[in-house]
């Protein structure tokens, strides 16, 4: 269990990372709807993932509406793959 | 290898499903289906025997091609204005350089063959026999069955069943063989537009527009 990446292992962050692994980028609304998290909760998890270097956040505008885009970094993708491998090994 | 229920729940099922979710989300609103349906209807309008005979060579193809470009442009705009404000924006990872180049080249060659094929086949529509119409219905049936199995979407089974029934009806019917292919194209177009419309309605119902407070 100690091999597991604790940043990704947390269920809400795991959902975020798994969703982003299948996308080039996604906005805050998509992640919020798909994870079922509140805005504050999702923000704090995204900040943690960004601090770990797993997610890149870009704040921009669509017209006059603020748009927060999130994408998985190369480091994040590799961490997610390693996590899945670790889980596979652990649950064999 | 022993796979526990925890493995199934956490690793195989949930994570794979979540990773595939962005791709599924992009087809959930039915806009792609509706667009393909309209492409078929434009094809029916331009390539049906009576319309085709009335127009000079290459004009039906040009109308159809222009119609396709407009339909796909409209679908893209609708996605930006209807889907993304309700369910959020997501973009799918494009294949990396070499793969993308190969895919584009293969698609260009396929498109060129397709256009020349259409010109050859529809130059004299009366030559499009019942066999070709049944073959077209079979191709649609195979495509829907593949989609239903790959993406696990129930409505594609309905479309596959409809294609099979359409193929059988075209095979059994008495009448001009030249009309058979036009009926298949019309049937597919109507089925796709209806199916896409229902999915769009369901999407709008399940995704009310949030207040525009931003994130």
PDB file of C-alpha atoms in Angstrom:
ATOM      1  CA  UNK A   1       0.000   0.000   0.000  1.00  0.00           C
ATOM      2  CA  UNK A   2       2.894   2.353   0.703  1.00  0.00           C
ATOM      3  CA  UNK A   3       3.768   2.349  -3.023  1.00  0.00           C
ATOM      4  CA  UNK A   4       0.461   3.968  -3.921  1.00  0.00           C
ATOM      5  CA  UNK A   5       0.534   7.634  -4.886  1.00  0.00           C
ATOM      6  CA  UNK A   6      -1.434   9.301  -2.105  1.00  0.00           C
ATOM      7  CA  UNK A   7      -2.231  12.361  -4.242  1.00  0.00           C
ATOM      8  CA  UNK A   8      -4.046  10.219  -6.832  1.00  0.00           C
ATOM      9  CA  UNK A   9      -5.354   7.582  -4.409  1.00  0.00           C
ATOM     10  CA  UNK A  10      -7.900   9.959  -2.866  1.00  0.00           C
ATOM     11  CA  UNK A  11     -11.246   8.980  -4.551  1.00  0.00           C
ATOM     12  CA  UNK A  12     -12.284  12.467  -5.726  1.00  0.00           C
ATOM     13  CA  UNK A  13      -8.835  13.205  -7.197  1.00  0.00           C
ATOM     14  CA  UNK A  14      -8.760   9.736  -8.754  1.00  0.00           C
ATOM     15  CA  UNK A  15     -12.020  10.525 -10.543  1.00  0.00           C
ATOM     16  CA  UNK A  16     -10.634  13.865 -11.778  1.00  0.00           C
ATOM     17  CA  UNK A  17      -7.388  12.325 -13.017  1.00  0.00           C
ATOM     18  CA  UNK A  18      -9.207   9.382 -14.653  1.00  0.00           C
ATOM     19  CA  UNK A  19     -11.564  11.771 -16.474  1.00  0.00           C
ATOM     20  CA  UNK A  20      -8.690  13.976 -17.630  1.00  0.00           C
ATOM     21  CA  UNK A  21      -6.707  10.928 -18.792  1.00  0.00           C
ATOM     22  CA  UNK A  22      -9.275  10.434 -21.573  1.00  0.00           C
ATOM     23  CA  UNK A  23      -9.269  14.077 -22.660  1.00  0.00           C
ATOM     24  CA  UNK A  24      -6.887  16.646 -24.043  1.00  0.00           C
ATOM     25  CA  UNK A  25      -8.497  19.272 -21.791  1.00  0.00           C
ATOM     26  CA  UNK A  26     -11.751  19.810 -19.927  1.00  0.00           C
ATOM     27  CA  UNK A  27     -13.364  22.784 -18.267  1.00  0.00           C
ATOM     28  CA  UNK A  28     -14.456  23.212 -14.677  1.00  0.00           C
ATOM     29  CA  UNK A  29     -18.153  22.650 -15.467  1.00  0.00           C
ATOM     30  CA  UNK A  30     -17.505  19.298 -17.135  1.00  0.00           C
ATOM     31  CA  UNK A  31     -15.398  18.099 -14.216  1.00  0.00           C
ATOM     32  CA  UNK A  32     -17.948  19.344 -11.699  1.00  0.00           C
ATOM     33  CA  UNK A  33     -20.855  17.590 -13.411  1.00  0.00           C
ATOM     34  CA  UNK A  34     -18.984  14.339 -13.911  1.00  0.00           C
ATOM     35  CA  UNK A  35     -17.469  14.122 -10.428  1.00  0.00           C
ATOM     36  CA  UNK A  36     -20.502  15.471  -8.571  1.00  0.00           C
ATOM     37  CA  UNK A  37     -18.232  17.639  -6.410  1.00  0.00           C
ATOM     38  CA  UNK A  38     -19.116  21.117  -5.203  1.00  0.00           C
ATOM     39  CA  UNK A  39     -17.233  24.067  -6.735  1.00  0.00           C
ATOM     40  CA  UNK A  40     -15.128  24.571  -3.610  1.00  0.00           C
ATOM     41  CA  UNK A  41     -14.305  20.906  -3.280  1.00  0.00           C
ATOM     42  CA  UNK A  42     -13.341  20.565  -6.926  1.00  0.00           C
ATOM     43  CA  UNK A  43     -11.215  23.712  -6.732  1.00  0.00           C
ATOM     44  CA  UNK A  44      -9.274  22.463  -3.735  1.00  0.00           C
ATOM     45  CA  UNK A  45      -8.646  19.067  -5.364  1.00  0.00           C
ATOM     46  CA  UNK A  46      -7.507  20.731  -8.583  1.00  0.00           C
ATOM     47  CA  UNK A  47      -5.126  22.945  -6.602  1.00  0.00           C
ATOM     48  CA  UNK A  48      -3.645  19.859  -4.918  1.00  0.00           C
ATOM     49  CA  UNK A  49      -3.202  18.133  -8.252  1.00  0.00           C
ATOM     50  CA  UNK A  50      -1.663  21.277  -9.717  1.00  0.00           C
ATOM     51  CA  UNK A  51       0.759  21.579  -6.791  1.00  0.00           C
ATOM     52  CA  UNK A  52       1.797  17.963  -7.366  1.00  0.00           C
ATOM     53  CA  UNK A  53       2.484  18.856 -11.016  1.00  0.00           C
ATOM     54  CA  UNK A  54      -0.154  16.411 -12.279  1.00  0.00           C
ATOM     55  CA  UNK A  55      -2.613  18.928 -13.679  1.00  0.00           C
ATOM     56  CA  UNK A  56      -2.151  22.199 -15.565  1.00  0.00           C
ATOM     57  CA  UNK A  57      -4.790  24.852 -14.992  1.00  0.00           C
ATOM     58  CA  UNK A  58      -5.460  27.646 -17.462  1.00  0.00           C
ATOM     59  CA  UNK A  59      -7.824  30.470 -16.586  1.00  0.00           C
ATOM     60  CA  UNK A  60      -9.287  32.181 -19.605  1.00  0.00           C
ATOM     61  CA  UNK A  61     -12.563  33.691 -20.880  1.00  0.00           C
ATOM     62  CA  UNK A  62     -15.259  32.503 -23.299  1.00  0.00           C
ATOM     63  CA  UNK A  63     -16.814  35.814 -24.254  1.00  0.00           C
ATOM     64  CA  UNK A  64     -17.355  37.460 -20.875  1.00  0.00           C
ATOM     65  CA  UNK A  65     -17.667  34.215 -18.960  1.00  0.00           C
ATOM     66  CA  UNK A  66     -14.627  33.007 -17.007  1.00  0.00           C
ATOM     67  CA  UNK A  67     -13.421  29.585 -18.170  1.00  0.00           C
ATOM     68  CA  UNK A  68     -11.145  27.296 -16.196  1.00  0.00           C
ATOM     69  CA  UNK A  69      -9.455  24.645 -18.294  1.00  0.00           C
ATOM     70  CA  UNK A  70      -7.670  21.667 -16.780  1.00  0.00           C
ATOM     71  CA  UNK A  71      -5.390  19.228 -18.532  1.00  0.00           C
ATOM     72  CA  UNK A  72      -3.302  16.326 -17.304  1.00  0.00           C
ATOM     73  CA  UNK A  73       0.443  16.984 -17.534  1.00  0.00           C
ATOM     74  CA  UNK A  74       2.878  14.368 -18.824  1.00  0.00           C
ATOM     75  CA  UNK A  75       3.879  13.791 -15.211  1.00  0.00           C
ATOM     76  CA  UNK A  76       0.209  13.343 -14.277  1.00  0.00           C
ATOM     77  CA  UNK A  77      -0.367  10.846 -17.073  1.00  0.00           C
ATOM     78  CA  UNK A  78       2.645   8.828 -16.056  1.00  0.00           C
ATOM     79  CA  UNK A  79       1.582   8.956 -12.373  1.00  0.00           C
ATOM     80  CA  UNK A  80      -1.901   7.733 -13.315  1.00  0.00           C
ATOM     81  CA  UNK A  81      -0.474   4.854 -15.358  1.00  0.00           C
ATOM     82  CA  UNK A  82       1.828   3.912 -12.476  1.00  0.00           C
ATOM     83  CA  UNK A  83      -1.088   4.073 -10.073  1.00  0.00           C
ATOM     84  CA  UNK A  84      -3.158   1.711 -12.221  1.00  0.00           C
ATOM     85  CA  UNK A  85      -0.191  -0.659 -12.480  1.00  0.00           C
ATOM     86  CA  UNK A  86       0.280  -0.558  -8.699  1.00  0.00           C
ATOM     87  CA  UNK A  87      -3.412  -1.294  -8.154  1.00  0.00           C
ATOM     88  CA  UNK A  88      -3.233  -4.150 -10.644  1.00  0.00           C
ATOM     89  CA  UNK A  89      -0.236  -5.595  -8.786  1.00  0.00           C
ATOM     90  CA  UNK A  90      -1.850  -5.094  -5.411  1.00  0.00           C
ATOM     91  CA  UNK A  91      -5.135  -6.732  -6.317  1.00  0.00           C
ATOM     92  CA  UNK A  92      -3.764  -9.724  -8.270  1.00  0.00           C
TER      93      UNK A  92
ATOM     94  CA  UNK B   1      -4.850 -14.100 -12.195  1.00  0.00           C
ATOM     95  CA  UNK B   2      -7.424 -13.602  -9.475  1.00  0.00           C
ATOM     96  CA  UNK B   3      -9.408 -10.401  -9.811  1.00  0.00           C
ATOM     97  CA  UNK B   4     -11.316  -9.398  -6.733  1.00  0.00           C
ATOM     98  CA  UNK B   5     -14.568  -7.447  -6.769  1.00  0.00           C
ATOM     99  CA  UNK B   6     -12.589  -4.453  -5.466  1.00  0.00           C
ATOM    100  CA  UNK B   7     -10.337  -4.690  -8.529  1.00  0.00           C
ATOM    101  CA  UNK B   8     -13.344  -4.844 -10.806  1.00  0.00           C
ATOM    102  CA  UNK B   9     -15.035  -1.935  -9.102  1.00  0.00           C
ATOM    103  CA  UNK B  10     -12.053   0.354  -8.671  1.00  0.00           C
ATOM    104  CA  UNK B  11      -9.612  -0.448 -11.453  1.00  0.00           C
ATOM    105  CA  UNK B  12     -11.200  -2.206 -14.389  1.00  0.00           C
ATOM    106  CA  UNK B  13     -14.705  -0.890 -14.444  1.00  0.00           C
ATOM    107  CA  UNK B  14     -14.680   2.580 -12.924  1.00  0.00           C
ATOM    108  CA  UNK B  15     -11.362   3.925 -14.178  1.00  0.00           C
ATOM    109  CA  UNK B  16     -11.792   2.630 -17.699  1.00  0.00           C
ATOM    110  CA  UNK B  17     -15.322   3.983 -17.796  1.00  0.00           C
ATOM    111  CA  UNK B  18     -14.174   7.340 -16.455  1.00  0.00           C
ATOM    112  CA  UNK B  19     -11.304   7.523 -18.943  1.00  0.00           C
ATOM    113  CA  UNK B  20     -13.772   6.825 -21.773  1.00  0.00           C
ATOM    114  CA  UNK B  21     -16.327   9.284 -20.423  1.00  0.00           C
ATOM    115  CA  UNK B  22     -15.081  12.404 -22.324  1.00  0.00           C
ATOM    116  CA  UNK B  23     -15.406  10.526 -25.634  1.00  0.00           C
ATOM    117  CA  UNK B  24     -18.891   9.306 -24.690  1.00  0.00           C
ATOM    118  CA  UNK B  25     -19.908  12.786 -23.573  1.00  0.00           C
ATOM    119  CA  UNK B  26     -19.090  14.215 -27.000  1.00  0.00           C
ATOM    120  CA  UNK B  27     -21.548  11.863 -28.729  1.00  0.00           C
ATOM    121  CA  UNK B  28     -24.178  11.967 -25.968  1.00  0.00           C
ATOM    122  CA  UNK B  29     -25.993  15.022 -27.362  1.00  0.00           C
ATOM    123  CA  UNK B  30     -26.844  13.259 -30.644  1.00  0.00           C
ATOM    124  CA  UNK B  31     -25.555  16.162 -32.768  1.00  0.00           C
ATOM    125  CA  UNK B  32     -23.072  13.996 -34.678  1.00  0.00           C
ATOM    126  CA  UNK B  33     -25.833  11.508 -35.489  1.00  0.00           C
ATOM    127  CA  UNK B  34     -28.212  14.254 -36.569  1.00  0.00           C
ATOM    128  CA  UNK B  35     -25.508  15.749 -38.808  1.00  0.00           C
ATOM    129  CA  UNK B  36     -24.836  12.390 -40.495  1.00  0.00           C
ATOM    130  CA  UNK B  37     -28.596  11.948 -40.890  1.00  0.00           C
ATOM    131  CA  UNK B  38     -28.879  15.296 -42.670  1.00  0.00           C
ATOM    132  CA  UNK B  39     -25.914  14.374 -44.881  1.00  0.00           C
ATOM    133  CA  UNK B  40     -27.892  11.268 -45.910  1.00  0.00           C
ATOM    134  CA  UNK B  41     -31.018  13.342 -46.553  1.00  0.00           C
ATOM    135  CA  UNK B  42     -29.058  15.790 -48.725  1.00  0.00           C
ATOM    136  CA  UNK B  43     -27.620  12.762 -50.547  1.00  0.00           C
ATOM    137  CA  UNK B  44     -31.159  11.464 -51.106  1.00  0.00           C
ATOM    138  CA  UNK B  45     -32.325  14.875 -52.347  1.00  0.00           C
ATOM    139  CA  UNK B  46     -29.439  15.232 -54.811  1.00  0.00           C
ATOM    140  CA  UNK B  47     -28.815  11.610 -55.857  1.00  0.00           C
ATOM    141  CA  UNK B  48     -32.370  10.304 -56.043  1.00  0.00           C
ATOM    142  CA  UNK B  49     -33.091   9.255 -59.654  1.00  0.00           C
ATOM    143  CA  UNK B  50     -35.461  12.121 -60.549  1.00  0.00           C
ATOM    144  CA  UNK B  51     -33.289  14.877 -59.040  1.00  0.00           C
ATOM    145  CA  UNK B  52     -30.098  13.374 -60.408  1.00  0.00           C
ATOM    146  CA  UNK B  53     -31.378  13.168 -63.983  1.00  0.00           C
ATOM    147  CA  UNK B  54     -32.504  16.779 -63.856  1.00  0.00           C
ATOM    148  CA  UNK B  55     -29.062  18.094 -62.874  1.00  0.00           C
ATOM    149  CA  UNK B  56     -25.880  18.240 -64.996  1.00  0.00           C
ATOM    150  CA  UNK B  57     -22.952  15.926 -64.203  1.00  0.00           C
ATOM    151  CA  UNK B  58     -21.011  16.825 -61.029  1.00  0.00           C
ATOM    152  CA  UNK B  59     -23.649  19.334 -59.865  1.00  0.00           C
ATOM    153  CA  UNK B  60     -25.349  16.849 -57.474  1.00  0.00           C
ATOM    154  CA  UNK B  61     -21.928  15.914 -56.062  1.00  0.00           C
ATOM    155  CA  UNK B  62     -21.060  19.599 -55.616  1.00  0.00           C
ATOM    156  CA  UNK B  63     -24.399  20.308 -53.893  1.00  0.00           C
ATOM    157  CA  UNK B  64     -23.940  17.294 -51.621  1.00  0.00           C
ATOM    158  CA  UNK B  65     -20.353  18.259 -50.746  1.00  0.00           C
ATOM    159  CA  UNK B  66     -21.333  21.871 -50.015  1.00  0.00           C
ATOM    160  CA  UNK B  67     -24.283  20.610 -47.953  1.00  0.00           C
ATOM    161  CA  UNK B  68     -21.952  18.373 -45.917  1.00  0.00           C
ATOM    162  CA  UNK B  69     -19.603  21.264 -45.134  1.00  0.00           C
ATOM    163  CA  UNK B  70     -22.526  23.443 -43.995  1.00  0.00           C
ATOM    164  CA  UNK B  71     -24.091  20.665 -41.913  1.00  0.00           C
ATOM    165  CA  UNK B  72     -20.837  19.907 -40.071  1.00  0.00           C
ATOM    166  CA  UNK B  73     -20.221  23.633 -39.509  1.00  0.00           C
ATOM    167  CA  UNK B  74     -23.740  23.977 -38.033  1.00  0.00           C
ATOM    168  CA  UNK B  75     -23.238  20.904 -35.808  1.00  0.00           C
ATOM    169  CA  UNK B  76     -19.963  22.366 -34.503  1.00  0.00           C
ATOM    170  CA  UNK B  77     -21.643  25.723 -33.745  1.00  0.00           C
ATOM    171  CA  UNK B  78     -24.561  23.998 -32.012  1.00  0.00           C
ATOM    172  CA  UNK B  79     -22.152  22.015 -29.863  1.00  0.00           C
ATOM    173  CA  UNK B  80     -20.447  25.249 -28.816  1.00  0.00           C
ATOM    174  CA  UNK B  81     -23.736  27.008 -28.070  1.00  0.00           C
ATOM    175  CA  UNK B  82     -25.922  24.193 -26.746  1.00  0.00           C
ATOM    176  CA  UNK B  83     -23.801  21.337 -25.415  1.00  0.00           C
ATOM    177  CA  UNK B  84     -20.755  22.988 -23.866  1.00  0.00           C
ATOM    178  CA  UNK B  85     -22.632  25.652 -21.840  1.00  0.00           C
ATOM    179  CA  UNK B  86     -24.794  22.887 -20.313  1.00  0.00           C
ATOM    180  CA  UNK B  87     -22.479  19.952 -19.771  1.00  0.00           C
ATOM    181  CA  UNK B  88     -19.088  21.628 -19.943  1.00  0.00           C
ATOM    182  CA  UNK B  89     -16.356  21.766 -22.550  1.00  0.00           C
ATOM    183  CA  UNK B  90     -14.096  18.839 -23.257  1.00  0.00           C
ATOM    184  CA  UNK B  91     -11.596  18.158 -26.045  1.00  0.00           C
ATOM    185  CA  UNK B  92     -10.244  14.755 -26.965  1.00  0.00           C
ATOM    186  CA  UNK B  93      -6.530  14.098 -27.365  1.00  0.00           C
ATOM    187  CA  UNK B  94      -5.576  13.983 -31.045  1.00  0.00           C
ATOM    188  CA  UNK B  95      -3.209  11.248 -32.191  1.00  0.00           C
ATOM    189  CA  UNK B  96       0.455  12.234 -32.139  1.00  0.00           C
ATOM    190  CA  UNK B  97       2.279  13.601 -35.227  1.00  0.00           C
ATOM    191  CA  UNK B  98       3.128  10.535 -37.313  1.00  0.00           C
ATOM    192  CA  UNK B  99      -0.130   8.696 -36.541  1.00  0.00           C
ATOM    193  CA  UNK B 100      -2.160  11.819 -37.321  1.00  0.00           C
ATOM    194  CA  UNK B 101      -0.314  12.279 -40.644  1.00  0.00           C
ATOM    195  CA  UNK B 102      -0.946   8.674 -41.647  1.00  0.00           C
ATOM    196  CA  UNK B 103      -4.596   8.904 -40.635  1.00  0.00           C
ATOM    197  CA  UNK B 104      -5.074  12.094 -42.639  1.00  0.00           C
ATOM    198  CA  UNK B 105      -3.433  10.598 -45.726  1.00  0.00           C
ATOM    199  CA  UNK B 106      -5.565   7.448 -45.430  1.00  0.00           C
ATOM    200  CA  UNK B 107      -8.725   9.527 -44.988  1.00  0.00           C
ATOM    201  CA  UNK B 108      -7.856  11.722 -47.996  1.00  0.00           C
ATOM    202  CA  UNK B 109      -7.336   8.665 -50.193  1.00  0.00           C
ATOM    203  CA  UNK B 110     -10.593   7.103 -48.906  1.00  0.00           C
ATOM    204  CA  UNK B 111     -12.460  10.383 -49.543  1.00  0.00           C
ATOM    205  CA  UNK B 112     -11.079  10.662 -53.079  1.00  0.00           C
ATOM    206  CA  UNK B 113     -12.096   7.056 -53.834  1.00  0.00           C
ATOM    207  CA  UNK B 114     -15.481   7.718 -52.249  1.00  0.00           C
ATOM    208  CA  UNK B 115     -16.130  10.771 -54.427  1.00  0.00           C
ATOM    209  CA  UNK B 116     -15.018   8.993 -57.613  1.00  0.00           C
ATOM    210  CA  UNK B 117     -17.092   5.989 -56.538  1.00  0.00           C
ATOM    211  CA  UNK B 118     -20.165   8.190 -56.098  1.00  0.00           C
ATOM    212  CA  UNK B 119     -19.617   9.757 -59.506  1.00  0.00           C
ATOM    213  CA  UNK B 120     -19.221   6.317 -61.095  1.00  0.00           C
ATOM    214  CA  UNK B 121     -22.164   4.724 -59.303  1.00  0.00           C
ATOM    215  CA  UNK B 122     -24.593   7.592 -59.635  1.00  0.00           C
ATOM    216  CA  UNK B 123     -23.679   8.619 -63.154  1.00  0.00           C
ATOM    217  CA  UNK B 124     -26.491   6.364 -64.218  1.00  0.00           C
ATOM    218  CA  UNK B 125     -28.667   5.855 -61.193  1.00  0.00           C
ATOM    219  CA  UNK B 126     -30.741   3.163 -62.834  1.00  0.00           C
ATOM    220  CA  UNK B 127     -27.664   0.942 -62.615  1.00  0.00           C
ATOM    221  CA  UNK B 128     -27.729   1.015 -58.842  1.00  0.00           C
ATOM    222  CA  UNK B 129     -29.349  -2.326 -58.384  1.00  0.00           C
ATOM    223  CA  UNK B 130     -31.225  -3.814 -55.482  1.00  0.00           C
ATOM    224  CA  UNK B 131     -28.086  -5.759 -54.563  1.00  0.00           C
ATOM    225  CA  UNK B 132     -26.180  -2.502 -54.018  1.00  0.00           C
ATOM    226  CA  UNK B 133     -29.022  -1.178 -51.848  1.00  0.00           C
ATOM    227  CA  UNK B 134     -29.042  -4.356 -49.747  1.00  0.00           C
ATOM    228  CA  UNK B 135     -25.255  -4.122 -49.456  1.00  0.00           C
ATOM    229  CA  UNK B 136     -25.557  -0.502 -48.242  1.00  0.00           C
ATOM    230  CA  UNK B 137     -28.137  -1.552 -45.622  1.00  0.00           C
ATOM    231  CA  UNK B 138     -25.804  -4.366 -44.540  1.00  0.00           C
ATOM    232  CA  UNK B 139     -22.902  -1.897 -44.182  1.00  0.00           C
ATOM    233  CA  UNK B 140     -25.075   0.345 -41.985  1.00  0.00           C
ATOM    234  CA  UNK B 141     -26.181  -2.690 -39.965  1.00  0.00           C
ATOM    235  CA  UNK B 142     -22.544  -3.728 -39.402  1.00  0.00           C
ATOM    236  CA  UNK B 143     -21.494  -0.174 -38.469  1.00  0.00           C
ATOM    237  CA  UNK B 144     -24.324   0.224 -35.919  1.00  0.00           C
ATOM    238  CA  UNK B 145     -23.698  -3.205 -34.419  1.00  0.00           C
ATOM    239  CA  UNK B 146     -19.986  -2.391 -34.074  1.00  0.00           C
ATOM    240  CA  UNK B 147     -20.851   0.970 -32.456  1.00  0.00           C
ATOM    241  CA  UNK B 148     -23.390  -0.624 -30.102  1.00  0.00           C
ATOM    242  CA  UNK B 149     -20.872  -3.207 -28.950  1.00  0.00           C
ATOM    243  CA  UNK B 150     -17.902  -0.856 -28.704  1.00  0.00           C
ATOM    244  CA  UNK B 151     -19.620   2.088 -27.000  1.00  0.00           C
ATOM    245  CA  UNK B 152     -22.384   0.074 -25.284  1.00  0.00           C
ATOM    246  CA  UNK B 153     -25.111   2.403 -26.464  1.00  0.00           C
ATOM    247  CA  UNK B 154     -28.558   0.830 -26.617  1.00  0.00           C
ATOM    248  CA  UNK B 155     -30.065   3.048 -29.310  1.00  0.00           C
ATOM    249  CA  UNK B 156     -27.529   1.756 -31.859  1.00  0.00           C
ATOM    250  CA  UNK B 157     -29.135  -1.671 -31.541  1.00  0.00           C
ATOM    251  CA  UNK B 158     -32.400  -0.056 -32.663  1.00  0.00           C
ATOM    252  CA  UNK B 159     -30.637   1.562 -35.602  1.00  0.00           C
ATOM    253  CA  UNK B 160     -29.007  -1.783 -36.493  1.00  0.00           C
ATOM    254  CA  UNK B 161     -32.399  -3.531 -36.332  1.00  0.00           C
ATOM    255  CA  UNK B 162     -33.939  -0.799 -38.486  1.00  0.00           C
ATOM    256  CA  UNK B 163     -31.132  -1.184 -41.071  1.00  0.00           C
ATOM    257  CA  UNK B 164     -31.652  -4.943 -41.202  1.00  0.00           C
ATOM    258  CA  UNK B 165     -35.419  -4.510 -41.679  1.00  0.00           C
ATOM    259  CA  UNK B 166     -34.816  -1.824 -44.299  1.00  0.00           C
ATOM    260  CA  UNK B 167     -32.451  -4.153 -46.166  1.00  0.00           C
ATOM    261  CA  UNK B 168     -35.043  -6.944 -46.070  1.00  0.00           C
ATOM    262  CA  UNK B 169     -37.811  -4.624 -47.261  1.00  0.00           C
ATOM    263  CA  UNK B 170     -35.683  -3.325 -50.142  1.00  0.00           C
ATOM    264  CA  UNK B 171     -34.823  -6.910 -51.102  1.00  0.00           C
ATOM    265  CA  UNK B 172     -38.450  -8.021 -51.060  1.00  0.00           C
ATOM    266  CA  UNK B 173     -40.096  -4.980 -52.620  1.00  0.00           C
ATOM    267  CA  UNK B 174     -41.279  -4.817 -56.211  1.00  0.00           C
ATOM    268  CA  UNK B 175     -40.439  -1.686 -58.133  1.00  0.00           C
ATOM    269  CA  UNK B 176     -37.614   0.127 -59.828  1.00  0.00           C
ATOM    270  CA  UNK B 177     -34.217  -1.160 -58.636  1.00  0.00           C
ATOM    271  CA  UNK B 178     -32.917   2.387 -59.214  1.00  0.00           C
ATOM    272  CA  UNK B 179     -35.060   3.598 -56.328  1.00  0.00           C
ATOM    273  CA  UNK B 180     -33.832   0.958 -53.882  1.00  0.00           C
ATOM    274  CA  UNK B 181     -30.585   2.684 -52.962  1.00  0.00           C
ATOM    275  CA  UNK B 182     -32.380   6.023 -52.664  1.00  0.00           C
ATOM    276  CA  UNK B 183     -34.834   4.418 -50.208  1.00  0.00           C
ATOM    277  CA  UNK B 184     -31.955   3.048 -48.117  1.00  0.00           C
ATOM    278  CA  UNK B 185     -30.274   6.484 -48.025  1.00  0.00           C
ATOM    279  CA  UNK B 186     -33.580   8.183 -47.160  1.00  0.00           C
ATOM    280  CA  UNK B 187     -34.392   5.596 -44.474  1.00  0.00           C
ATOM    281  CA  UNK B 188     -30.970   5.942 -42.863  1.00  0.00           C
ATOM    282  CA  UNK B 189     -31.181   9.731 -42.955  1.00  0.00           C
ATOM    283  CA  UNK B 190     -34.614   9.816 -41.307  1.00  0.00           C
ATOM    284  CA  UNK B 191     -33.600   7.213 -38.683  1.00  0.00           C
ATOM    285  CA  UNK B 192     -30.428   9.099 -37.771  1.00  0.00           C
ATOM    286  CA  UNK B 193     -32.135  12.497 -37.609  1.00  0.00           C
ATOM    287  CA  UNK B 194     -34.918  11.090 -35.406  1.00  0.00           C
ATOM    288  CA  UNK B 195     -32.486   9.174 -33.179  1.00  0.00           C
ATOM    289  CA  UNK B 196     -30.145  12.187 -32.888  1.00  0.00           C
ATOM    290  CA  UNK B 197     -33.094  14.487 -32.193  1.00  0.00           C
ATOM    291  CA  UNK B 198     -34.337  12.246 -29.383  1.00  0.00           C
ATOM    292  CA  UNK B 199     -30.853  12.092 -27.874  1.00  0.00           C
ATOM    293  CA  UNK B 200     -30.511  15.874 -28.089  1.00  0.00           C
ATOM    294  CA  UNK B 201     -33.880  16.297 -26.372  1.00  0.00           C
ATOM    295  CA  UNK B 202     -32.822  13.856 -23.630  1.00  0.00           C
ATOM    296  CA  UNK B 203     -29.510  15.701 -23.251  1.00  0.00           C
ATOM    297  CA  UNK B 204     -31.248  19.073 -22.918  1.00  0.00           C
ATOM    298  CA  UNK B 205     -33.633  17.626 -20.349  1.00  0.00           C
ATOM    299  CA  UNK B 206     -30.853  16.116 -18.243  1.00  0.00           C
ATOM    300  CA  UNK B 207     -28.459  19.057 -18.616  1.00  0.00           C
ATOM    301  CA  UNK B 208     -30.220  22.301 -17.706  1.00  0.00           C
ATOM    302  CA  UNK B 209     -28.169  25.388 -18.425  1.00  0.00           C
ATOM    303  CA  UNK B 210     -26.418  26.510 -15.230  1.00  0.00           C
ATOM    304  CA  UNK B 211     -26.484  30.170 -14.208  1.00  0.00           C
ATOM    305  CA  UNK B 212     -23.710  31.962 -16.027  1.00  0.00           C
ATOM    306  CA  UNK B 213     -21.619  32.698 -12.970  1.00  0.00           C
ATOM    307  CA  UNK B 214     -18.537  31.003 -14.398  1.00  0.00           C
ATOM    308  CA  UNK B 215     -16.103  28.839 -12.459  1.00  0.00           C
TER     309      UNK B 215
END
